[in-house]
PDB file of C-alpha atoms in Angstrom:
ATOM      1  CA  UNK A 615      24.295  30.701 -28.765  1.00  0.00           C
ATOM      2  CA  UNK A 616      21.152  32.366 -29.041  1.00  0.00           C
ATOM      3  CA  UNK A 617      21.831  35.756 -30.917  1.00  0.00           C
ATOM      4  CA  UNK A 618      25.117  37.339 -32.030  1.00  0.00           C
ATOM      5  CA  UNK A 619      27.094  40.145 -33.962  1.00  0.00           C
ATOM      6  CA  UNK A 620      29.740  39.236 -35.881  1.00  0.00           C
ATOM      7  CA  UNK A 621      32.254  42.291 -36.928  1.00  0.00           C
ATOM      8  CA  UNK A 622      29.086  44.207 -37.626  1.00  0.00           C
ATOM      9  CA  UNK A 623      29.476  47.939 -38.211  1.00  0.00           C
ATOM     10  CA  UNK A 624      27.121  50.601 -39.752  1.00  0.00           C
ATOM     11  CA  UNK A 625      27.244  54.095 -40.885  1.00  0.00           C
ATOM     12  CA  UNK A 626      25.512  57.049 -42.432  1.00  0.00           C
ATOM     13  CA  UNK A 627      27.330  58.314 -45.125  1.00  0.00           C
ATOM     14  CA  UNK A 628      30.921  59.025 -43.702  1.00  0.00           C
ATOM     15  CA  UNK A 629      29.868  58.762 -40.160  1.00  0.00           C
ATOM     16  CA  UNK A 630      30.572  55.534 -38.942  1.00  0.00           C
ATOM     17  CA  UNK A 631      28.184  54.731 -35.593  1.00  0.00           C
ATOM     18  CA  UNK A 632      28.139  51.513 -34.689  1.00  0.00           C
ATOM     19  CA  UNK A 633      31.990  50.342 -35.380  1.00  0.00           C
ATOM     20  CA  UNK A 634      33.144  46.446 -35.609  1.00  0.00           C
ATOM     21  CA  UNK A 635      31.212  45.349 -33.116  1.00  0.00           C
ATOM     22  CA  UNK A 636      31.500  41.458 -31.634  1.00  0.00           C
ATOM     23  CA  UNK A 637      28.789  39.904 -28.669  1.00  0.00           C
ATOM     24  CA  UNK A 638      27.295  36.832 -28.363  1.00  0.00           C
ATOM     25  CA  UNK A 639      24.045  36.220 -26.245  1.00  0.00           C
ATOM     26  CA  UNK A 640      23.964  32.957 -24.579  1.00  0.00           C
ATOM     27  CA  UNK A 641      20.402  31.203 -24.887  1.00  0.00           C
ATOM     28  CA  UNK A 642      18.061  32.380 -21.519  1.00  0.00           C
ATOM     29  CA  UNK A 643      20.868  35.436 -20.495  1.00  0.00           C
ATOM     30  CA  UNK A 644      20.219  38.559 -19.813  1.00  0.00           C
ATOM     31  CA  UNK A 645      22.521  40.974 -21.484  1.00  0.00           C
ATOM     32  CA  UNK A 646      22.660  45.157 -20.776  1.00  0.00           C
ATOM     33  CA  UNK A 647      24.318  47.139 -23.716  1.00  0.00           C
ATOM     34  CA  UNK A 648      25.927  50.524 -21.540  1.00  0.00           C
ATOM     35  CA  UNK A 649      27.399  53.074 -22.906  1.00  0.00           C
ATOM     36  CA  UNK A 650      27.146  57.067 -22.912  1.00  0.00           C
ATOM     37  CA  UNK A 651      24.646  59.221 -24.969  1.00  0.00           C
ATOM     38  CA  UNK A 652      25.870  58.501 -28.830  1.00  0.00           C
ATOM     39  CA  UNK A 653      27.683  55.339 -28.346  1.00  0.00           C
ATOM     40  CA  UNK A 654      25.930  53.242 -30.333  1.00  0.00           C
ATOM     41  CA  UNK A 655      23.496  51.153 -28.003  1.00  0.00           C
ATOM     42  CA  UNK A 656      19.942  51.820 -29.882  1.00  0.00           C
ATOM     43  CA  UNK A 657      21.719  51.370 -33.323  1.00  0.00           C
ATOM     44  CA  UNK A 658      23.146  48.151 -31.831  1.00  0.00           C
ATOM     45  CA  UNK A 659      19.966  46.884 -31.370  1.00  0.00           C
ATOM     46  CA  UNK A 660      18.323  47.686 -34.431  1.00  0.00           C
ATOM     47  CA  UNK A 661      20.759  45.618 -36.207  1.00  0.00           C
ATOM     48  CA  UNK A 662      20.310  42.638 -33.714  1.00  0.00           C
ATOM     49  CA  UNK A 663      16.602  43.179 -34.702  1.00  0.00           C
ATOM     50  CA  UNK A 664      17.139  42.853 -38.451  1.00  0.00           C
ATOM     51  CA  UNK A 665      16.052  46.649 -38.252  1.00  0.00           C
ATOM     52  CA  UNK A 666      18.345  47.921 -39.753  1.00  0.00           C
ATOM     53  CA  UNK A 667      20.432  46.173 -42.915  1.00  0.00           C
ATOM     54  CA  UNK A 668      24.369  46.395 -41.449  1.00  0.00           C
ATOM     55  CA  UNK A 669      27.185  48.023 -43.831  1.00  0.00           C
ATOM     56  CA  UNK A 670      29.314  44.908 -42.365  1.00  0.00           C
ATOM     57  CA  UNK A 671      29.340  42.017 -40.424  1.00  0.00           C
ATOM     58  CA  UNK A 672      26.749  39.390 -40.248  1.00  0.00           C
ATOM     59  CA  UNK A 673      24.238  38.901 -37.185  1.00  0.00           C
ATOM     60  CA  UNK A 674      23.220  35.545 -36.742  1.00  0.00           C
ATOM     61  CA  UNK A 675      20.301  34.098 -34.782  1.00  0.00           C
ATOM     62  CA  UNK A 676      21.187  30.404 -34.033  1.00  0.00           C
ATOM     63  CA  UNK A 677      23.607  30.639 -36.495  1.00  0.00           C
ATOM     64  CA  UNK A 678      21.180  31.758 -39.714  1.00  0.00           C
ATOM     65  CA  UNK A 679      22.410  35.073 -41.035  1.00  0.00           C
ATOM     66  CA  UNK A 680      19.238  37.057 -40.535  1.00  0.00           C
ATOM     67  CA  UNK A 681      19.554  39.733 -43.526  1.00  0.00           C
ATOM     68  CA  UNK A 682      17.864  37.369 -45.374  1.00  0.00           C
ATOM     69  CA  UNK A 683      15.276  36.574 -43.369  1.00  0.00           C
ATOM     70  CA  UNK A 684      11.595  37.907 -43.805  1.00  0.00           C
ATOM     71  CA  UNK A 685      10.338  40.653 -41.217  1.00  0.00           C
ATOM     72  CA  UNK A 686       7.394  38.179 -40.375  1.00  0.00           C
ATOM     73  CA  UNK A 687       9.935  35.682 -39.849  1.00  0.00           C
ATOM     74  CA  UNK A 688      11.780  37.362 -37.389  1.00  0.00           C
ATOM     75  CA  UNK A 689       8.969  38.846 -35.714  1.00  0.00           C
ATOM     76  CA  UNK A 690       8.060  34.850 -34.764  1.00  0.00           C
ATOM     77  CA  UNK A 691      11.814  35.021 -32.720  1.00  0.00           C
ATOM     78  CA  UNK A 692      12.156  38.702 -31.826  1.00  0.00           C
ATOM     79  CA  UNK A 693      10.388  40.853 -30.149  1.00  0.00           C
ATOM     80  CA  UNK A 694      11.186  44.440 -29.268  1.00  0.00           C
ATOM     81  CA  UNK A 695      10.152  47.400 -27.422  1.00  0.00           C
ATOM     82  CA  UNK A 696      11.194  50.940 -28.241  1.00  0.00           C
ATOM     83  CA  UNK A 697      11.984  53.774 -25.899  1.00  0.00           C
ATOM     84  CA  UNK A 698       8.399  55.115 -26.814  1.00  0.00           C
ATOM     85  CA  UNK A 699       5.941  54.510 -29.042  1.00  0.00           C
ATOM     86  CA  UNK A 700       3.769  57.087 -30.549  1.00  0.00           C
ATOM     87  CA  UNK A 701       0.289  56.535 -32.668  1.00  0.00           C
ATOM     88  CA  UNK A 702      -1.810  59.111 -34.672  1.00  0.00           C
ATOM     89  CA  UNK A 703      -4.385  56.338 -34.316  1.00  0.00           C
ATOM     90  CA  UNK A 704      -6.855  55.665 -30.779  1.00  0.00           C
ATOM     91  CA  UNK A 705      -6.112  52.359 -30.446  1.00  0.00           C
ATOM     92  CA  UNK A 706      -7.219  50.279 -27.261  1.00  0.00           C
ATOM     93  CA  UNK A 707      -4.733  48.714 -25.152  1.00  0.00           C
ATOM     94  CA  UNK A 708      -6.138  45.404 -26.447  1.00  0.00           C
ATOM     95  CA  UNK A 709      -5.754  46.404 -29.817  1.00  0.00           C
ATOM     96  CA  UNK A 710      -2.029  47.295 -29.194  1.00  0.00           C
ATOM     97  CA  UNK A 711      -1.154  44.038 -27.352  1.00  0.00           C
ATOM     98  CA  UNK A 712      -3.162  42.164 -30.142  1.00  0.00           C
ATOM     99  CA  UNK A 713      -0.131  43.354 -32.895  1.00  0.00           C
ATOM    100  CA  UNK A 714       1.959  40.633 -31.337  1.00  0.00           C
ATOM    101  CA  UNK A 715      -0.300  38.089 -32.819  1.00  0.00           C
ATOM    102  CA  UNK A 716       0.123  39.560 -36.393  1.00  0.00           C
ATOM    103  CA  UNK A 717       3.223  37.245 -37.097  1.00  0.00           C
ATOM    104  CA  UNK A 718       1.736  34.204 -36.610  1.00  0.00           C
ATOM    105  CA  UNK A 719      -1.957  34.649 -38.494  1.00  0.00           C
ATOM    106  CA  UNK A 720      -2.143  34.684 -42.289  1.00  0.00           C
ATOM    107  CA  UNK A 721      -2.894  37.390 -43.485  1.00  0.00           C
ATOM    108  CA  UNK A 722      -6.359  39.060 -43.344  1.00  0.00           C
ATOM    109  CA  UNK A 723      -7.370  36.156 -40.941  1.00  0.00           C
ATOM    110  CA  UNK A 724      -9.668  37.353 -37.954  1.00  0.00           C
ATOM    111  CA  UNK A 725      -8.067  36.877 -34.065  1.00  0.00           C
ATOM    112  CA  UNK A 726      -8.231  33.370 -33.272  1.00  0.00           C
ATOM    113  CA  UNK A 727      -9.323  31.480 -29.689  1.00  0.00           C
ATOM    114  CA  UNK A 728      -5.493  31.055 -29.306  1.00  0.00           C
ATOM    115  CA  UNK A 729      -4.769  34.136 -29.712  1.00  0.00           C
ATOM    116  CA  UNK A 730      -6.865  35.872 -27.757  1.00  0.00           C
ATOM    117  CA  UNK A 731      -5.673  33.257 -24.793  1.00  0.00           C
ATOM    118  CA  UNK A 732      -2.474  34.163 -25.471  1.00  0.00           C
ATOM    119  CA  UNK A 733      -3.203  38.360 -25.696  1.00  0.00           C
ATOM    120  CA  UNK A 734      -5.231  37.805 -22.052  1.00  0.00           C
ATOM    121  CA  UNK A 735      -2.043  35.915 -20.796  1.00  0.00           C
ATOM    122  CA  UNK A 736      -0.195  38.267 -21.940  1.00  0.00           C
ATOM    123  CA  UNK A 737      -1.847  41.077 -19.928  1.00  0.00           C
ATOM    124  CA  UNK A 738      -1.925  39.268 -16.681  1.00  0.00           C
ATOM    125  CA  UNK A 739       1.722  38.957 -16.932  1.00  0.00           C
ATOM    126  CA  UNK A 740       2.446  42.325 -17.289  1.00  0.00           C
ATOM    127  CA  UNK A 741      -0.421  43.572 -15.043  1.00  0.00           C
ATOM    128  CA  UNK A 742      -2.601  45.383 -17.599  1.00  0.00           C
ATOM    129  CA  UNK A 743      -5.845  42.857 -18.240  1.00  0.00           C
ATOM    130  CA  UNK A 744      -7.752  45.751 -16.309  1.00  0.00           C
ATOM    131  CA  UNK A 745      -6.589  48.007 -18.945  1.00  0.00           C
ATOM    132  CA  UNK A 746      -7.470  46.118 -22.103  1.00  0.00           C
ATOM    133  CA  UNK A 747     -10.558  48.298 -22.938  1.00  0.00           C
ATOM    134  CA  UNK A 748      -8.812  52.099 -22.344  1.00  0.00           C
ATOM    135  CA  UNK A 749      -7.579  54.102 -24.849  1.00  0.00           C
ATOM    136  CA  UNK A 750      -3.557  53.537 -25.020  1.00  0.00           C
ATOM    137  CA  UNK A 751      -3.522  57.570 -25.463  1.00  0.00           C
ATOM    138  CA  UNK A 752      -4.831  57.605 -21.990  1.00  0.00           C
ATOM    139  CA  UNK A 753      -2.568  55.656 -20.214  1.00  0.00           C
ATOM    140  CA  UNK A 754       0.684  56.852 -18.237  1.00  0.00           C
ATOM    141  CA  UNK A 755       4.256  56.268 -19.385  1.00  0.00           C
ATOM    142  CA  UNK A 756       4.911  53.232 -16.834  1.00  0.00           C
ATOM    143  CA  UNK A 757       1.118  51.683 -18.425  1.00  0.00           C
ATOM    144  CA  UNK A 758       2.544  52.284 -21.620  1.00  0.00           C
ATOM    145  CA  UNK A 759       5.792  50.241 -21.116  1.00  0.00           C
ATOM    146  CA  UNK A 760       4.124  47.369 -19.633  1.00  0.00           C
ATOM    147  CA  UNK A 761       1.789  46.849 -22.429  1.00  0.00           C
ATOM    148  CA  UNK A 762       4.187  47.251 -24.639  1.00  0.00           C
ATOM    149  CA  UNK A 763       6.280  44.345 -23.104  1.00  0.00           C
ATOM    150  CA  UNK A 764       2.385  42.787 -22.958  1.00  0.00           C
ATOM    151  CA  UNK A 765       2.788  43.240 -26.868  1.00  0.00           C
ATOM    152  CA  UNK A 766       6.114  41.595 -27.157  1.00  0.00           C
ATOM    153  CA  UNK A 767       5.053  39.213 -25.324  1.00  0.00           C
ATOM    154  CA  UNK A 768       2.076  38.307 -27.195  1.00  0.00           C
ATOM    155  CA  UNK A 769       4.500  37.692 -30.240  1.00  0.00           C
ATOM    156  CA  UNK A 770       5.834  34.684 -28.314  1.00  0.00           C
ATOM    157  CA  UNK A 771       9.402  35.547 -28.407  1.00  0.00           C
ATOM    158  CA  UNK A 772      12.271  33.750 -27.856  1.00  0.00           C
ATOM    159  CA  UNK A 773      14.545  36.561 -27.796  1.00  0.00           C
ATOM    160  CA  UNK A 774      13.415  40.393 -26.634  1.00  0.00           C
ATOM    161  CA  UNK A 775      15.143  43.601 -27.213  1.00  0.00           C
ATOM    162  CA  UNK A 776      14.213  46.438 -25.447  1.00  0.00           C
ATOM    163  CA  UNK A 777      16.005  49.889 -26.214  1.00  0.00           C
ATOM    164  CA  UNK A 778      15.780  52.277 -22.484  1.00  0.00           C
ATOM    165  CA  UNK A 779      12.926  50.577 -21.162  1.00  0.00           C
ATOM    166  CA  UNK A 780      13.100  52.465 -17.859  1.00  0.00           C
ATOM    167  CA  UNK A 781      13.287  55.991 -19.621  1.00  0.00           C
ATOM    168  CA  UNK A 782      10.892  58.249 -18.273  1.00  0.00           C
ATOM    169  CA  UNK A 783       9.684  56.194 -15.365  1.00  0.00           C
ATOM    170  CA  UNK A 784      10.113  56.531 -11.695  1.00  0.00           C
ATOM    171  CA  UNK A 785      11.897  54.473  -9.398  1.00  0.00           C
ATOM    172  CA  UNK A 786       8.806  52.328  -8.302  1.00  0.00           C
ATOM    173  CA  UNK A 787       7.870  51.718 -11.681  1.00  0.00           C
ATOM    174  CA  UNK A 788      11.303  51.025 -13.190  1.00  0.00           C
ATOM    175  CA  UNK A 789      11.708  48.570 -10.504  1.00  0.00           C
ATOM    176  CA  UNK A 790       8.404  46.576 -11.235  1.00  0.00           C
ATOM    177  CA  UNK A 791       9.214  46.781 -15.186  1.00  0.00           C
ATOM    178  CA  UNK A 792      12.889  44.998 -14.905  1.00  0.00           C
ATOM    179  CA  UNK A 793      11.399  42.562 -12.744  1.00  0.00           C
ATOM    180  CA  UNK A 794       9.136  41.902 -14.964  1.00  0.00           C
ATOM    181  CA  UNK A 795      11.490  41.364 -18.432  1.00  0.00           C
ATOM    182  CA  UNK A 796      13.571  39.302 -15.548  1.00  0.00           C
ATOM    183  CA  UNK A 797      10.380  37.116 -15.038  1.00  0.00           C
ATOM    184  CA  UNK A 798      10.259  35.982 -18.554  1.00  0.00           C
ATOM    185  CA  UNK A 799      11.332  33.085 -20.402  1.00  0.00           C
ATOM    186  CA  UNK A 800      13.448  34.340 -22.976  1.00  0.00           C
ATOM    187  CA  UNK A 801      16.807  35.863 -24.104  1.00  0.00           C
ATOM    188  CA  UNK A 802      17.085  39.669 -23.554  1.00  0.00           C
ATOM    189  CA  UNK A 803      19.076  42.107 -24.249  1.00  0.00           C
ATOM    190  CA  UNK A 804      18.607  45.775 -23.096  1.00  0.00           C
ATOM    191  CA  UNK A 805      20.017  49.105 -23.762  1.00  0.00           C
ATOM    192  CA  UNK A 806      20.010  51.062 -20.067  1.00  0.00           C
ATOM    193  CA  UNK A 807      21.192  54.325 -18.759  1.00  0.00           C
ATOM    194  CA  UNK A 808      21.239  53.196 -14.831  1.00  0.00           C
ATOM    195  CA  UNK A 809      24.708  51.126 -13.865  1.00  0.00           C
ATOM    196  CA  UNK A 810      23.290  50.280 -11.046  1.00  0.00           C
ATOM    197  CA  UNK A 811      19.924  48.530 -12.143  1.00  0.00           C
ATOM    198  CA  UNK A 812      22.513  46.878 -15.053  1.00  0.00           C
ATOM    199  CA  UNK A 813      24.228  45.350 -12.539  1.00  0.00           C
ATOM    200  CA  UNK A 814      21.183  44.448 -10.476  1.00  0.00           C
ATOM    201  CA  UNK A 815      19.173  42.685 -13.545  1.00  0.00           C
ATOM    202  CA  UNK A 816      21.828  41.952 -16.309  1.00  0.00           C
ATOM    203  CA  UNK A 817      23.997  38.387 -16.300  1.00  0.00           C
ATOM    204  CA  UNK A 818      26.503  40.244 -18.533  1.00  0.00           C
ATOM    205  CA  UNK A 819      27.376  43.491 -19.544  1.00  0.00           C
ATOM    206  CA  UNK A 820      28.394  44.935 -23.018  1.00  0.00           C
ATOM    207  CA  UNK A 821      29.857  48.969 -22.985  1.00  0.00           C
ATOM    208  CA  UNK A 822      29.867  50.847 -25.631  1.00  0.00           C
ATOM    209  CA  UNK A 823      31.989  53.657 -26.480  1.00  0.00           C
ATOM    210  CA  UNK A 824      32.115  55.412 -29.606  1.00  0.00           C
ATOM    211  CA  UNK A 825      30.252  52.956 -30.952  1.00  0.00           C
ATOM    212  CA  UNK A 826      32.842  50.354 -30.888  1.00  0.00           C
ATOM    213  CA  UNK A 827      32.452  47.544 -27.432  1.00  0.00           C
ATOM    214  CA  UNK A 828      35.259  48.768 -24.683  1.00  0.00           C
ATOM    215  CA  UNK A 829      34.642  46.006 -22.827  1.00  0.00           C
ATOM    216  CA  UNK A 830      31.994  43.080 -21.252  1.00  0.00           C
ATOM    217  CA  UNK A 831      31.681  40.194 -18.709  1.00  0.00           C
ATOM    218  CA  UNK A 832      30.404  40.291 -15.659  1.00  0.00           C
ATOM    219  CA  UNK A 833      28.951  43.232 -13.901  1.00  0.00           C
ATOM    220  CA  UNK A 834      31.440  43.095 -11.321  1.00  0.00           C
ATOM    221  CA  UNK A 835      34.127  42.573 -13.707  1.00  0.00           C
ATOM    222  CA  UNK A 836      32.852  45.623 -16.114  1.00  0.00           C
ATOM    223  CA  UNK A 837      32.054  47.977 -13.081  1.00  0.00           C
ATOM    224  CA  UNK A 838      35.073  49.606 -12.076  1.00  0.00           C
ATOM    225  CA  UNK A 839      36.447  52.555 -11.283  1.00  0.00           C
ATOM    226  CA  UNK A 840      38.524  52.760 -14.323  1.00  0.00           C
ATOM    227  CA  UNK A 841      35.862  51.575 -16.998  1.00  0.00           C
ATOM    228  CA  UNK A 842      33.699  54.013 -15.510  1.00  0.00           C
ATOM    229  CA  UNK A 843      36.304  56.826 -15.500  1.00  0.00           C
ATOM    230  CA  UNK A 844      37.208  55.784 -18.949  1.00  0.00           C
ATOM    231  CA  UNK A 845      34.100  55.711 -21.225  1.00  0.00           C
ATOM    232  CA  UNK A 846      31.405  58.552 -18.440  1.00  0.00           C
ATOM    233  CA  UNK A 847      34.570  60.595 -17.738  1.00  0.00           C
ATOM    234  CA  UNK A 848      33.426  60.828 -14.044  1.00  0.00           C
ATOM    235  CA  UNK A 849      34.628  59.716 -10.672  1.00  0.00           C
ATOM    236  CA  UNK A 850      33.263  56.598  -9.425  1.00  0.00           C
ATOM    237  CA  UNK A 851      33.926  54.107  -6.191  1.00  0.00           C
ATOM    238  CA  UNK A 852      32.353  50.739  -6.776  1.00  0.00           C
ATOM    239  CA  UNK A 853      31.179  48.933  -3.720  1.00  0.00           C
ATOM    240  CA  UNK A 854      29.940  45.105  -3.405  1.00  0.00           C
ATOM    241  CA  UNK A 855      26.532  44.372  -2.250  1.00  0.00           C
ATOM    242  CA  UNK A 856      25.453  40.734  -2.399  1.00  0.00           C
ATOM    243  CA  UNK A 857      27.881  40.047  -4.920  1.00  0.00           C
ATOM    244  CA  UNK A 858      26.818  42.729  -7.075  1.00  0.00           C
ATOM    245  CA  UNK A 859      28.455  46.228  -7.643  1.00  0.00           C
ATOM    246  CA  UNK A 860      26.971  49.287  -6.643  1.00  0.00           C
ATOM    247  CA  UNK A 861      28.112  52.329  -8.061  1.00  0.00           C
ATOM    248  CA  UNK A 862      28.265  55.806  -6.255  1.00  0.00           C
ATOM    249  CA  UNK A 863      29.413  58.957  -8.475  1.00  0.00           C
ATOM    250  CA  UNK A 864      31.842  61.679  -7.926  1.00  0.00           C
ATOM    251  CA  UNK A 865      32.940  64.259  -9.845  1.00  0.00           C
ATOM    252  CA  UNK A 866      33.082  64.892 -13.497  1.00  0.00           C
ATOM    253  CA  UNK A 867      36.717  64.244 -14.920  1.00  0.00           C
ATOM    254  CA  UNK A 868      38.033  67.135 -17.668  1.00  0.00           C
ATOM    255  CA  UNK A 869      36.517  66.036 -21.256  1.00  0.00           C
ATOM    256  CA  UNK A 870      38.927  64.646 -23.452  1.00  0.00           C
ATOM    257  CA  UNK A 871      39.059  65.652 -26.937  1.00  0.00           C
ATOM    258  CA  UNK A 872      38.512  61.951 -28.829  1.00  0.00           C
ATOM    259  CA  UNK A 873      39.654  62.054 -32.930  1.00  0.00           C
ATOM    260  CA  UNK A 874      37.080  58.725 -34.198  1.00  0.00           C
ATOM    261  CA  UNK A 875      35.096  58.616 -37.124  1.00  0.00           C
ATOM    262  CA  UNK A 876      31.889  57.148 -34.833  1.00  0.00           C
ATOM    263  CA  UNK A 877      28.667  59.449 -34.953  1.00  0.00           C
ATOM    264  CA  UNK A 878      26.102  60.090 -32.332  1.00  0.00           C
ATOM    265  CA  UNK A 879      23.426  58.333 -32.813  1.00  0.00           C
ATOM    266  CA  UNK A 880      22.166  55.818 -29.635  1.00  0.00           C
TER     267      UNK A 880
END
């Protein structure tokens, strides 16, 4: 076991968002949290970051409680990558993949050799060393992803979060960022939008509904018909491709009125 919740829940004031929620992440898997607008997937992984303090339940990272553990701590294990990240600074794209290093130098120290091998690996991975010296204002929404998974990177992470990492990006580019997290070494888990690249880049699957988990296995055992129906209220048919589901939409079912004390937030 790499990273898990245990009966974790949080809320703000009476609304309750993310509701009793149990997963484990299995060392080197690749894990997609689903689930509908409000269901709880970016709060889910705030907590599994040590983000966010849970109102119960205890997440563990190999089995060590991590509310206790210092942010620089964590930072040395986790990495993780917003939806989008915003500056009032003009920092270069260097300087931004450079952060990664700040959990592992004392403080005040200056960039080390190491370090700076590791920020230039880094960028080759993710395809941005020719971008290293441009202003991260300038740079499109696809550049901006991949040097922020350049950053995470650079913080040497065994496990990486990373909350809609597709959002805003075309199809070209989405393609080229999941098979780039699927290229690296570590344990991820992902919040996405798109069943379809879920199925194609996740080992396992986690939905969310209401913020409590409706189900998770497989993609082919958590893409059906009936899940789909059950927690997107839409038609779906489900077809096989290479072993892996492919999901083609139909029509949106009637709403259903749901009494549940879960909020909206993620």
């Amino acid at each position: 076991m790499s990273l898990a919740a245990e009966r974790v829940s949080w809320q703000v004031r009476d609304k309750l968002i993310v509701d009793g929620v149990n997963i484990t992440v299995a060392t080197g898997s690749t894990v997609g949290l689903l689930g509908p607008n409000g269901s709880g997937k970016s709060s889910l992984l705030r907590l599994l970051a040590g983000l966010r303090a849970t109102s119960s339940g205890v997440v563990r990272l190999d089995d060590a409680d991590v509310a206790p553990m210092s942010r620089r701590r964590l930072a040395r294990r986790l990495a993780v990558v917003d939806q989008e990240v915003t500056t009032d600074q003009e920092p270069t794209v260097r300087d931004v993949v450079e952060l990664g290093r700040l959990p592992h130098r004392p403080a005040w120290s200056p960039i080390s050799e190491r370090d700076r091998k590791i920020v230039e690996s880094a960028s080759v991975t993710t395809g941005v060393e020719d971008l290293l010296d441009r202003r991260y204002s300038t740079l499109s929404g696809g550049e901006r992803q991949r040097v922020q998974i350049a950053r995470a990177l650079a913080q040497e992470p065994t496990e990486l979060l990373l909350d809609e990492p597709t959002n805003h990006l075309d199809i070209r580019h989405q393609l080229e960022l999941l098979e780039l997290v699927a290229s690296t070494d570590t344990t991820t888990v992902m919040a996405l939008h798109d069943l379809n690249l879920a199925a194609r880049y996740c080992q396992e699957l986690v939905v969310l509904h209401r913020g409590r988990v409706h189900c998770a296995g497989s993609p082919a055992a958590v893409l059906t018909p009936a899940v789909i129906a059950e927690v997107y209220e839409v038609e779906a048919t489900v077809e096989l491709e290479d072993g892996r589901p492919c999901v083609k939409f139909g029509r949106p079912l009637p709403q259903i009125r749901h009494e549940h004390s879960a909020g909206s937030t993620g």
